[in-house]
Short mmCIF file of C-alpha atoms in Angstrom, two decimals:
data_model
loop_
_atom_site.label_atom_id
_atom_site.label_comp_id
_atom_site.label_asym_id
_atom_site.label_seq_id
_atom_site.Cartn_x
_atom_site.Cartn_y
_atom_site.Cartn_z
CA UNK A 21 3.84 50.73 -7.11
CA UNK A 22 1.65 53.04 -9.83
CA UNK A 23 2.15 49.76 -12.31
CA UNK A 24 -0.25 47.73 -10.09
CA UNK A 25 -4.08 47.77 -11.94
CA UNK A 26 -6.28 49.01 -9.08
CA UNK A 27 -3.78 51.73 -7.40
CA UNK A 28 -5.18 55.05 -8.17
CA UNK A 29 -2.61 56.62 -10.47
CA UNK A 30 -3.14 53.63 -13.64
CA UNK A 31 -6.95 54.00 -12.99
CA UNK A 32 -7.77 54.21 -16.53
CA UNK A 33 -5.92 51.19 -17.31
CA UNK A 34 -7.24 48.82 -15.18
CA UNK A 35 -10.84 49.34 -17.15
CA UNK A 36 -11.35 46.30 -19.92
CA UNK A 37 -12.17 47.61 -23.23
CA UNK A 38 -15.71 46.40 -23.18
CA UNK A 39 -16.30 48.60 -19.95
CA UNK A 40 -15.35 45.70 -17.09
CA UNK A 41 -12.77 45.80 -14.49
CA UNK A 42 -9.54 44.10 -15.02
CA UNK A 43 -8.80 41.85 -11.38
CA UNK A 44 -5.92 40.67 -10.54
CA UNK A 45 -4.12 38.14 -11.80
CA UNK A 46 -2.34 34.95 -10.01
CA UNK A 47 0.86 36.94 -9.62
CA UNK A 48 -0.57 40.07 -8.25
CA UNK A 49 -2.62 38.01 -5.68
CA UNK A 50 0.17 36.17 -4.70
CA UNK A 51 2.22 39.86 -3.54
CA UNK A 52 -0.86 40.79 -2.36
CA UNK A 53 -0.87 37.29 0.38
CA UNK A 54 2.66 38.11 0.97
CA UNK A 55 2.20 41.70 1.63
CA UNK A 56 -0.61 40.39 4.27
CA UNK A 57 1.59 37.62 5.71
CA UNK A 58 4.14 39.94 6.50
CA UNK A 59 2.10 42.36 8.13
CA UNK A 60 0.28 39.85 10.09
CA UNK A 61 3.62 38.27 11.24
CA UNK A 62 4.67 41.42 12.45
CA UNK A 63 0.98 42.27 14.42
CA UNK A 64 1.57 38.65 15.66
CA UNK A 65 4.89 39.42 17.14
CA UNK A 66 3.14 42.57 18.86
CA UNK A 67 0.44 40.91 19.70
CA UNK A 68 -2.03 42.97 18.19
CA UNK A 69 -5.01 41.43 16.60
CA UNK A 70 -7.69 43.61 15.31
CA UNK A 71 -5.43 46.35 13.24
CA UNK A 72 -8.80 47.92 12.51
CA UNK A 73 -9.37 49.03 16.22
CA UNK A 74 -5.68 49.67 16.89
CA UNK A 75 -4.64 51.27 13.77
CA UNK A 76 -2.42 53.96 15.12
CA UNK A 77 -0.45 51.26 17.41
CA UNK A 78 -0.50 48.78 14.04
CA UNK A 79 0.98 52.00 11.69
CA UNK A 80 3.70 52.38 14.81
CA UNK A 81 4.96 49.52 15.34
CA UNK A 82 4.66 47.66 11.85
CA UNK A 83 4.80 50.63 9.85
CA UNK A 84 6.76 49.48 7.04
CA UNK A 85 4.71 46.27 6.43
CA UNK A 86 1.63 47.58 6.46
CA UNK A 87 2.11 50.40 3.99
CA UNK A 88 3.35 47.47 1.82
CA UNK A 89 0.03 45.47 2.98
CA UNK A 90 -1.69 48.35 1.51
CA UNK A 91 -0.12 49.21 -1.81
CA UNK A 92 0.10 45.55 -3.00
CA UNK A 93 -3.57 45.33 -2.12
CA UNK A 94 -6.63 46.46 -3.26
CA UNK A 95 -8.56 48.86 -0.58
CA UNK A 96 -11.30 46.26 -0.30
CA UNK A 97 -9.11 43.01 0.35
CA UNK A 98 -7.44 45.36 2.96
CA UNK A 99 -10.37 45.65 4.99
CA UNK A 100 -11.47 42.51 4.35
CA UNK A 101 -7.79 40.23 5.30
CA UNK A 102 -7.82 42.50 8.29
CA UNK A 103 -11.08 41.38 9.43
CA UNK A 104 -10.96 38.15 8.63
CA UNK A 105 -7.78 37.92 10.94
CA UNK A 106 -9.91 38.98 14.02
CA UNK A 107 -13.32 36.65 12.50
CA UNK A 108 -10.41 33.80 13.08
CA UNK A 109 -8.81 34.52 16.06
CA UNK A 110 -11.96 34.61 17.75
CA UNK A 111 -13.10 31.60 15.84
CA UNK A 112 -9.81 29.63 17.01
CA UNK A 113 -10.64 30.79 20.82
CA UNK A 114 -14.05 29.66 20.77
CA UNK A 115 -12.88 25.89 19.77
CA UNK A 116 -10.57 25.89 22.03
CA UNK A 117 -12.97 26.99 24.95
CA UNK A 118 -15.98 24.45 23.55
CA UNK A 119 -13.18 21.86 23.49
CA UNK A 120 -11.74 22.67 26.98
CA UNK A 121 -15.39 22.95 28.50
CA UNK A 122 -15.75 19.41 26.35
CA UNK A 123 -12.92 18.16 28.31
CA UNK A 124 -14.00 19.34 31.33
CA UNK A 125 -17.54 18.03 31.40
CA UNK A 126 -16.14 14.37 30.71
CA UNK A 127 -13.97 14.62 33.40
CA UNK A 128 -15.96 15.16 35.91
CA UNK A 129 -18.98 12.77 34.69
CA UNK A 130 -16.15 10.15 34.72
CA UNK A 131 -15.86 11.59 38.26
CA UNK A 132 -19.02 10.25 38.72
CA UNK A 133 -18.47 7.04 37.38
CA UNK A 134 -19.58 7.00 33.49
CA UNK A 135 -17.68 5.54 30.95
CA UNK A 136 -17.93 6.94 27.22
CA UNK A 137 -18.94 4.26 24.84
CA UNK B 17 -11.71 -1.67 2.52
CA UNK B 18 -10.66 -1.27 5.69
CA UNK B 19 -13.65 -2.36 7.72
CA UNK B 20 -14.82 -5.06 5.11
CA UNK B 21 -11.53 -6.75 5.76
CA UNK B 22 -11.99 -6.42 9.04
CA UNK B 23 -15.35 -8.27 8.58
CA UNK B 24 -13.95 -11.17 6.51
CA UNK B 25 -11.60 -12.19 9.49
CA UNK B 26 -14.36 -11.48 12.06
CA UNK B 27 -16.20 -14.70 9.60
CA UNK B 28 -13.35 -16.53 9.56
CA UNK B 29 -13.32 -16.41 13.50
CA UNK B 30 -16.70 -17.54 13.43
CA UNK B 31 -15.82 -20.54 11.11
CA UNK B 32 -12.87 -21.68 13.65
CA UNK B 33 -15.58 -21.92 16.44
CA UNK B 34 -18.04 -24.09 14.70
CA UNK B 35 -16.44 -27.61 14.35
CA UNK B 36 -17.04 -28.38 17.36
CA UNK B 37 -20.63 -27.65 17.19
CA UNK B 38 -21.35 -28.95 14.43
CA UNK B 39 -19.86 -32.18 14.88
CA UNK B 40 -22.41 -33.87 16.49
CA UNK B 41 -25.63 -32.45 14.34
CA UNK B 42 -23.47 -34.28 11.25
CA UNK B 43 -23.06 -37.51 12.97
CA UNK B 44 -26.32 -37.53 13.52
CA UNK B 45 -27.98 -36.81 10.23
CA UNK B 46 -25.96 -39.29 8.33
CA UNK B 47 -26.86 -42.60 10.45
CA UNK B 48 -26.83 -44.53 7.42
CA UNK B 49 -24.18 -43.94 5.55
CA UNK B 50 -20.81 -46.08 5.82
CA UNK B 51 -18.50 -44.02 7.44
CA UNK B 52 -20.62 -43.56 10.39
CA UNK B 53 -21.38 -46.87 10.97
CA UNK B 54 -17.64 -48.18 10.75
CA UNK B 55 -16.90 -45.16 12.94
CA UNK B 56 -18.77 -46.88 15.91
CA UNK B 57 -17.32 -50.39 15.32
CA UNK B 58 -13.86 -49.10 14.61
CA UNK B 59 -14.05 -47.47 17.54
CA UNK B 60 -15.29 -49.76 19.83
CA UNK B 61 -13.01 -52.40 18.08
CA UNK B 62 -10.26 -50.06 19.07
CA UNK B 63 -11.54 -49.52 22.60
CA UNK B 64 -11.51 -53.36 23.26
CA UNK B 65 -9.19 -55.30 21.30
CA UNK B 66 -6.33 -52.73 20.24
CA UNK B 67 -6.36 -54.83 16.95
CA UNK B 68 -3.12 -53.32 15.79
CA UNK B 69 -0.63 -54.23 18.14
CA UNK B 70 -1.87 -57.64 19.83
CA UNK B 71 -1.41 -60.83 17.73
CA UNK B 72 -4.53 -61.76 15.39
CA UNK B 73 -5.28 -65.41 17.64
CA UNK B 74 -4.95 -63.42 21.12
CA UNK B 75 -7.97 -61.76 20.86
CA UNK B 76 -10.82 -64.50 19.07
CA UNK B 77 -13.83 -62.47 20.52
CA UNK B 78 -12.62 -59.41 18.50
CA UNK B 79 -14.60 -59.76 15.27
CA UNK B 80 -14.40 -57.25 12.57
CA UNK B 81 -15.52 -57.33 8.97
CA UNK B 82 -13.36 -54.29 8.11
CA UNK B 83 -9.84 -55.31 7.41
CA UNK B 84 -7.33 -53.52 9.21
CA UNK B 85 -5.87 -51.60 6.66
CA UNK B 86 -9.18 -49.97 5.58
CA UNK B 87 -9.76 -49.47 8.78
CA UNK B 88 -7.14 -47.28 10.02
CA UNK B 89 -7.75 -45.28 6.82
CA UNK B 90 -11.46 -44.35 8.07
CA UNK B 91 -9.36 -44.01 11.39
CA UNK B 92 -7.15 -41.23 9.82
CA UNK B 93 -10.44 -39.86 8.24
CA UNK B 94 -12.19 -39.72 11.03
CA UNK B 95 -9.60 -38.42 13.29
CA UNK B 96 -9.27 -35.47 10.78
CA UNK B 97 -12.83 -35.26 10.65
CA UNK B 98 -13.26 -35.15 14.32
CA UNK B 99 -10.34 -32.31 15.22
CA UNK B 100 -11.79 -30.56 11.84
CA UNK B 101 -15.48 -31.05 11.98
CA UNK B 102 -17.12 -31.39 8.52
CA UNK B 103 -15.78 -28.48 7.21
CA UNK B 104 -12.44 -28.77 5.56
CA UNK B 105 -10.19 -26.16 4.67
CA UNK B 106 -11.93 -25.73 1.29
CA UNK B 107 -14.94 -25.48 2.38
CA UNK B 108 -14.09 -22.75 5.29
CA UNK B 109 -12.16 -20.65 2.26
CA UNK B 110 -15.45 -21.18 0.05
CA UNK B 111 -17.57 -19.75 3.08
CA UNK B 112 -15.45 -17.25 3.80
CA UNK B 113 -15.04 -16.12 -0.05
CA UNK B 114 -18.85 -16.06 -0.51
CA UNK B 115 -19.17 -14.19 2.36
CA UNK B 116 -16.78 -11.49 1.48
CA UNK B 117 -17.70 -11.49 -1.43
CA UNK B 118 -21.22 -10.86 -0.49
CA UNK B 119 -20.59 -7.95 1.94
CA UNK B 120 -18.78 -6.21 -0.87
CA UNK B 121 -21.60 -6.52 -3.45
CA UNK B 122 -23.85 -5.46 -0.74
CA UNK B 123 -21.59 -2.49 0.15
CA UNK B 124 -21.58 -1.47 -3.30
CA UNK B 125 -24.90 -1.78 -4.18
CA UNK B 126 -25.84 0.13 -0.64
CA UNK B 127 -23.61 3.17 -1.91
CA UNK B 128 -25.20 2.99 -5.61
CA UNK B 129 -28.61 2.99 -4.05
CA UNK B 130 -27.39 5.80 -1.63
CA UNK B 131 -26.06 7.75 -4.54
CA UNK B 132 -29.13 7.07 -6.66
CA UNK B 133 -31.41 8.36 -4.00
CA UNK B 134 -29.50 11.66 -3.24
CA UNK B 135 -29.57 11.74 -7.61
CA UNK B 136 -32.93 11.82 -7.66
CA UNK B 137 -33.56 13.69 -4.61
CA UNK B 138 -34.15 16.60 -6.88
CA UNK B 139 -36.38 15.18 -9.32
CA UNK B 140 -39.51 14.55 -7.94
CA UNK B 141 -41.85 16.84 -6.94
CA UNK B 142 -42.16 19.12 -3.75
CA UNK B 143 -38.49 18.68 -3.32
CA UNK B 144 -36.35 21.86 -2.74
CA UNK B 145 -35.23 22.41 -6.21
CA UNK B 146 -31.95 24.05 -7.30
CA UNK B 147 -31.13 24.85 -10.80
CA UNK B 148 -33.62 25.40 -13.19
CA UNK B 149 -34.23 28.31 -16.39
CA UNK B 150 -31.90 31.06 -16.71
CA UNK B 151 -30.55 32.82 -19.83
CA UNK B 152 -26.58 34.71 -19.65
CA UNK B 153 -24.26 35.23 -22.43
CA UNK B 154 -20.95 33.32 -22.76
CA UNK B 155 -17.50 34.93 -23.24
CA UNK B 156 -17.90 35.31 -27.58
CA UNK B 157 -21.60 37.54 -26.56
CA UNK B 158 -23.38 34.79 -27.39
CA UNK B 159 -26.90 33.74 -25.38
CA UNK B 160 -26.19 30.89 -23.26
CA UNK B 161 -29.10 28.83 -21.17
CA UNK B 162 -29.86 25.97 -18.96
CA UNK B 163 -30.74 24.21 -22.09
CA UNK B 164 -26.77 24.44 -22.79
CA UNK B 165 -26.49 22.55 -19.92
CA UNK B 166 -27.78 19.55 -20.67
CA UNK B 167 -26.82 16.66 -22.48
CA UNK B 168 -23.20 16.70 -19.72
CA UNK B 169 -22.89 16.73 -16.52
CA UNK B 170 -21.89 19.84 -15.42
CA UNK B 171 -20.09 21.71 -12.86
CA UNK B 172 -21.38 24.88 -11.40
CA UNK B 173 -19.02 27.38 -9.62
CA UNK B 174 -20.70 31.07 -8.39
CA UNK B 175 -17.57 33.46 -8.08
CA UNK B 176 -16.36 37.15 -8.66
CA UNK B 177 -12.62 38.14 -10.27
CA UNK B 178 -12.17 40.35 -7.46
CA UNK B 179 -12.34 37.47 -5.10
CA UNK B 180 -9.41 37.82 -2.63
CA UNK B 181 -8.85 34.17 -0.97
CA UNK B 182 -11.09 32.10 -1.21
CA UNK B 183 -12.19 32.24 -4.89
CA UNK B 184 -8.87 31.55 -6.45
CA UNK B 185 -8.20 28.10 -4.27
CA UNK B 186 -11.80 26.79 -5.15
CA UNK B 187 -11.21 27.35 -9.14
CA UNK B 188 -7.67 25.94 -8.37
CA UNK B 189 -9.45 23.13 -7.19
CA UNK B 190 -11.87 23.06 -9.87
CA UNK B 191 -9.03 22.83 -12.28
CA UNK B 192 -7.45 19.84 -11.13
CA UNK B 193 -11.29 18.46 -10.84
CA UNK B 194 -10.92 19.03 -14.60
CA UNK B 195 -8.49 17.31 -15.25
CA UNK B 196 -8.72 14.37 -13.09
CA UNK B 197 -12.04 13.90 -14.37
CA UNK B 198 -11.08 14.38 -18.08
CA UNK B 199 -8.79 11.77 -17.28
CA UNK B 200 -11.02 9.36 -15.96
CA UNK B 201 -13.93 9.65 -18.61
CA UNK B 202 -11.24 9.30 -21.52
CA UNK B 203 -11.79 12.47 -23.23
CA UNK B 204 -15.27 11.86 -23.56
CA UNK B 205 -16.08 15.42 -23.35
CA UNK B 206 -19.10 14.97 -21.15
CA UNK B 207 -18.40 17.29 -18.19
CA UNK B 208 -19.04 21.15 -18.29
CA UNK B 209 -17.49 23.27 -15.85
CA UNK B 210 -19.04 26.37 -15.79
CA UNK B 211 -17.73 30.12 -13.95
CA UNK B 212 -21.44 32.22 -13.39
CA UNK B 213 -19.91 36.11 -12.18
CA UNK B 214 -22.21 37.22 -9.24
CA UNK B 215 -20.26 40.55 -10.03
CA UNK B 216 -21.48 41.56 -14.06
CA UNK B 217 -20.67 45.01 -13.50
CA UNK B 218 -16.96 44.49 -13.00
CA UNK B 219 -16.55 41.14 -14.52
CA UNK B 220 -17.30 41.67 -18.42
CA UNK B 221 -16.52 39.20 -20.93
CA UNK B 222 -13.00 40.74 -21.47
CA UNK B 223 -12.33 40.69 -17.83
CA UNK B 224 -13.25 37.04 -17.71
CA UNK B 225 -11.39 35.78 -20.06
CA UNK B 226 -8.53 36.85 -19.01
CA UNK B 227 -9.15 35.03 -15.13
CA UNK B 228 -10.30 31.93 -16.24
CA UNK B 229 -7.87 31.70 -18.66
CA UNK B 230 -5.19 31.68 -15.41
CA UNK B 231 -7.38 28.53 -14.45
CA UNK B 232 -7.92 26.48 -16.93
CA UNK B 233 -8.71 26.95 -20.54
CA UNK B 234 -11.77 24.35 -20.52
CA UNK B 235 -13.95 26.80 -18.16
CA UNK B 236 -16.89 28.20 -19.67
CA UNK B 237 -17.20 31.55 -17.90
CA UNK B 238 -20.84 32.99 -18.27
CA UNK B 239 -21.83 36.67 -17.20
CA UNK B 240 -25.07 38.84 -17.76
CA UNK B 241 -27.20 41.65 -16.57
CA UNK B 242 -27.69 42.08 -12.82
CA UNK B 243 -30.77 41.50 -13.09
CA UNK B 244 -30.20 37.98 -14.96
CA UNK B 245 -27.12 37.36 -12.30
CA UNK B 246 -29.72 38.11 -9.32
CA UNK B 247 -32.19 35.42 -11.15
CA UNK B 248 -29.43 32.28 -11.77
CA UNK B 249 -28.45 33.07 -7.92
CA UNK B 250 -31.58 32.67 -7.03
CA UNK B 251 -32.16 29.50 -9.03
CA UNK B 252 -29.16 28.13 -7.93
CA UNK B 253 -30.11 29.29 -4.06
CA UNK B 254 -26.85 31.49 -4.23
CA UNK B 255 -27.00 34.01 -1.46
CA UNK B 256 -26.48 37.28 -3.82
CA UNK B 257 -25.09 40.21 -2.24
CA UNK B 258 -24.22 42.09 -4.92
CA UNK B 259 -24.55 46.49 -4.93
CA UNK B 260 -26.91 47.07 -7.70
CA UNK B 261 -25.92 50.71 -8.53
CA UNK B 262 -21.95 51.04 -8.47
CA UNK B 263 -19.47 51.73 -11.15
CA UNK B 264 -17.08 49.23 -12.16
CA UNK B 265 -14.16 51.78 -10.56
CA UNK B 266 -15.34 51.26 -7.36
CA UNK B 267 -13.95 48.85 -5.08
CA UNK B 268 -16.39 46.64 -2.96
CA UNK B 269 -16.69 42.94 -2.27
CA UNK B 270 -18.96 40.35 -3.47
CA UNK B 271 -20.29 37.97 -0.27
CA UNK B 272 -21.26 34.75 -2.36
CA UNK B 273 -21.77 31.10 -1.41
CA UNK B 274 -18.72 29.11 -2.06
CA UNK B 275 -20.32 25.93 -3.52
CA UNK B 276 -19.84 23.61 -6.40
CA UNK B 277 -22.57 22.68 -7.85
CA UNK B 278 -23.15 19.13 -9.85
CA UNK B 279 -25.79 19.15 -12.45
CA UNK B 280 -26.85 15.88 -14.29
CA UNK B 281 -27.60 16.06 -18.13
CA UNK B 282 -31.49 16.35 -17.48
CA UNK B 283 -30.14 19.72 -15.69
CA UNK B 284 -31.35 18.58 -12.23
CA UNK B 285 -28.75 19.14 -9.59
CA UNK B 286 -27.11 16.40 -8.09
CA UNK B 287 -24.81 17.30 -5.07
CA UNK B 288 -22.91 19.75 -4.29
CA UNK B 289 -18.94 19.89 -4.07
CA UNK B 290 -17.76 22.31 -0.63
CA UNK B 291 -14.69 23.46 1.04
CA UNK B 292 -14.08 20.65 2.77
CA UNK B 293 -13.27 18.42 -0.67
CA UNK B 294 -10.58 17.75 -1.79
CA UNK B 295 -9.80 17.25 -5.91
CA UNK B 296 -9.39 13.38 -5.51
CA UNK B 297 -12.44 13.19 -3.04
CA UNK B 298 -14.82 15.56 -5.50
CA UNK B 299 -13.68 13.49 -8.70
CA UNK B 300 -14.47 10.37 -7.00
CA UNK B 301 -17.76 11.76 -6.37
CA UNK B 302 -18.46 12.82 -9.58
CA UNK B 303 -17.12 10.00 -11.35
CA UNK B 304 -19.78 7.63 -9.17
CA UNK B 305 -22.31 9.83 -10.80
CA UNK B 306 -21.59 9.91 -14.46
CA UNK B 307 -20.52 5.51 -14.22
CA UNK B 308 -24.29 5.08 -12.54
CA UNK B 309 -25.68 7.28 -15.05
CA UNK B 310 -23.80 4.70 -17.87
CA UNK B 311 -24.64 1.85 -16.01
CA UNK B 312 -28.39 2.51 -16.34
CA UNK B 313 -27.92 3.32 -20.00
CA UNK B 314 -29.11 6.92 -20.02
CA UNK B 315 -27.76 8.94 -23.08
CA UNK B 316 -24.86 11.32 -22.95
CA UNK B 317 -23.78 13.93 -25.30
CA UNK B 318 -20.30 13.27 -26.20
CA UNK B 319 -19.93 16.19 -29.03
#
């Protein structure tokens, strides 16, 4: 994967001519997504959620995927689709508790005889 | 529409109940004319002598000066008049037009108003102001400023090339905004959607170019020093998280907030375009912006 811009080996070539860094472009993003959907589907089917904590059990049982996570992405998206997957599993949980304690709080006033308007 | 519909009929429920209120207040504030009058002795002809079917000698105290055939036409009158009350058909669909048609001018002049208020939020003084000076360089080198702005309305976006996610779907977004809007202003060439790079460092000229370009050709991507970055961010109320000393080799992310922002051509912002918008429901918004700004018959440049 040396032809992708921001792996380490084509590091000269990802530089613009007037000193900037190329990014990537539409296609290169869209590997990158599919790298990460891939090795999300697999830490979903192990349940593991933060692959930051639980590296070594992430590299062992999704080895394959990940190392493709890695090489289609740039180090910083890495890190960052990684934690973003944990920032919205534990976004997802807290709805889902405000909207069961939501639930439970109306059930029981209409327990006690309220009606919602 | 939904819920102005939903008014008309809730009127036109109101119009089947009156009749039979108001049929008495009209009877009484017409004692004088004809119809009235005949509709007492008609009807107390009718109560006592059933003119119509008895023979004209068997009943000599009967005495009418309405002939029998004008009478039972007030009859049928009146008998339509009583089930309907005064208002006929035509004059229920008249009500019921006016009124419709009232709670849609009103509607529309509540949402111009509404619109006109959050416009000039911005323009008077003490109010949180976003926007203002700044000076960058466009993609050719060239000095570009908030005087460039004006004259359009234009169309702010705060981003980095190196955005992972989120970036690219916003300025996927912004390029159907584009064109939707380009569509609906005729080519008029009065909207300016602008790129600002919170990232200068990485994202040169060069570099730009060759994102936007991805996008949509019509973007005017604008970059600087950090130090002029830092200073539109800061104008713009753009949280600005950018490293100050790192190379452009070095890979880091940009935290940035992910708003469009809508600029009128006195370069006052107007509103601002989020997440949550969809093209259709942003280029509506803008649209209302740019017709009220025609409608009050401020100028536009159209170069």
């Amino acid at each position: 994967m040396s032809w992708l811009p921001w792996s380490s080996s084509t590091e000269k070539s990802s530089k613009a001519t007037d000193g900037g860094r190329i990014a990537p472009d539409r296609s290169s993003r869209q590997r990158c997504w599919e790298g990460r959907d891939a090795f999300f589907g697999c830490l979903d089917k192990h349940s593991i959620i933060d692959s930051i904590k639980e590296d070594k059990e992430a590299r062992r049982q999704c080895g394959q995927e990940i190392a493709e996570f890695e090489s289609s992405c740039a180090r910083a998206w890495v890190k960052y689709f990684k934690e973003k997957r944990v920032m919205e599993y534990n976004r997802d949980k807290t709805i889902e508790r405000i909207k069961k304690e939501d639930s439970e709080k109306v059930a029981e006033l209409k327990a006690q005889g309220w009606t919602p308007k | 529409m939904a819920s102005s519909t939903r008014f008309v009929s809730r009127i036109a429920g109101q119009t089947a109940r009156f009749p039979p209120l108001a049929v008495p207040r009209c009877a009484v504030s017409r004692p004088l004319s004809v119809r009235p009058r005949s509709v007492v002795s008609s009807s107390q002809s009718n109560l006592r002598c059933r003119p119509s079917n008895a023979p004209p000698f068997s009943s000599p105290r009967c005495f009418s000066t309405t002939g029998s055939l004008s009478r039972s036409k007030t009859m049928g009158q009146l008998r339509a008049r009583h089930s309907n009350g005064p208002f006929s058909w035509k004059a229920a669909l008249l009500f019921v037009l006016t009124g419709a048609g009232m709670i849609v001018y009103f509607r529309f002049e509540k949402a111009r108003l509404e619109r006109k208020r959050i416009a000039e939020m911005s323009k008077g003084v003490g109010r949180p102001k976003v926007g203002g000076p700044f000076v960058l360089k466009d993609l050719d080198g060239k000095e570009f400023t908030a005087e460039d702005l004006k004259g359009k309305y234009s169309f702010v976006y705060f981003g980095f090339t190196h955005c992972p996610d989120i970036c690219p779907d916003e300025l996927d977004k912004m390029a159907a905004i584009i064109d939707k809007v380009k569509e609906e202003t005729k080519d008029e060439n009065i909207f300016l959607p602008v790129f600002i790079t919170c990232d200068p460092v990485r994202d040169t000229p060069e570099v730009l170019r060759e994102y936007l370009r991805e996008f949509h050709p019509g973007i005017i991507g604008l970059t600087g020093t950090y130090e002029q970055v830092k200073h539109v961010c800061k104008m713009y109320r753009v949280y600005f998280s950018t490293p100050q000393n790192v190379k452009p080799d070095e890979d880091y992310l940009v935290d940035h907030s992910i708003y469009f922002y809508l600029m009128d051509p006195e370069g006052d912002f107007v509103e601002c375009i989020g997440r949550q918008d969809t093209p259709e429901s942003a280029t509506k918004v803008i649209m209302e912006h740019i017709n009220d700004w025609k409608r009050d018959g401020k100028p536009l440049d159209t170069k």
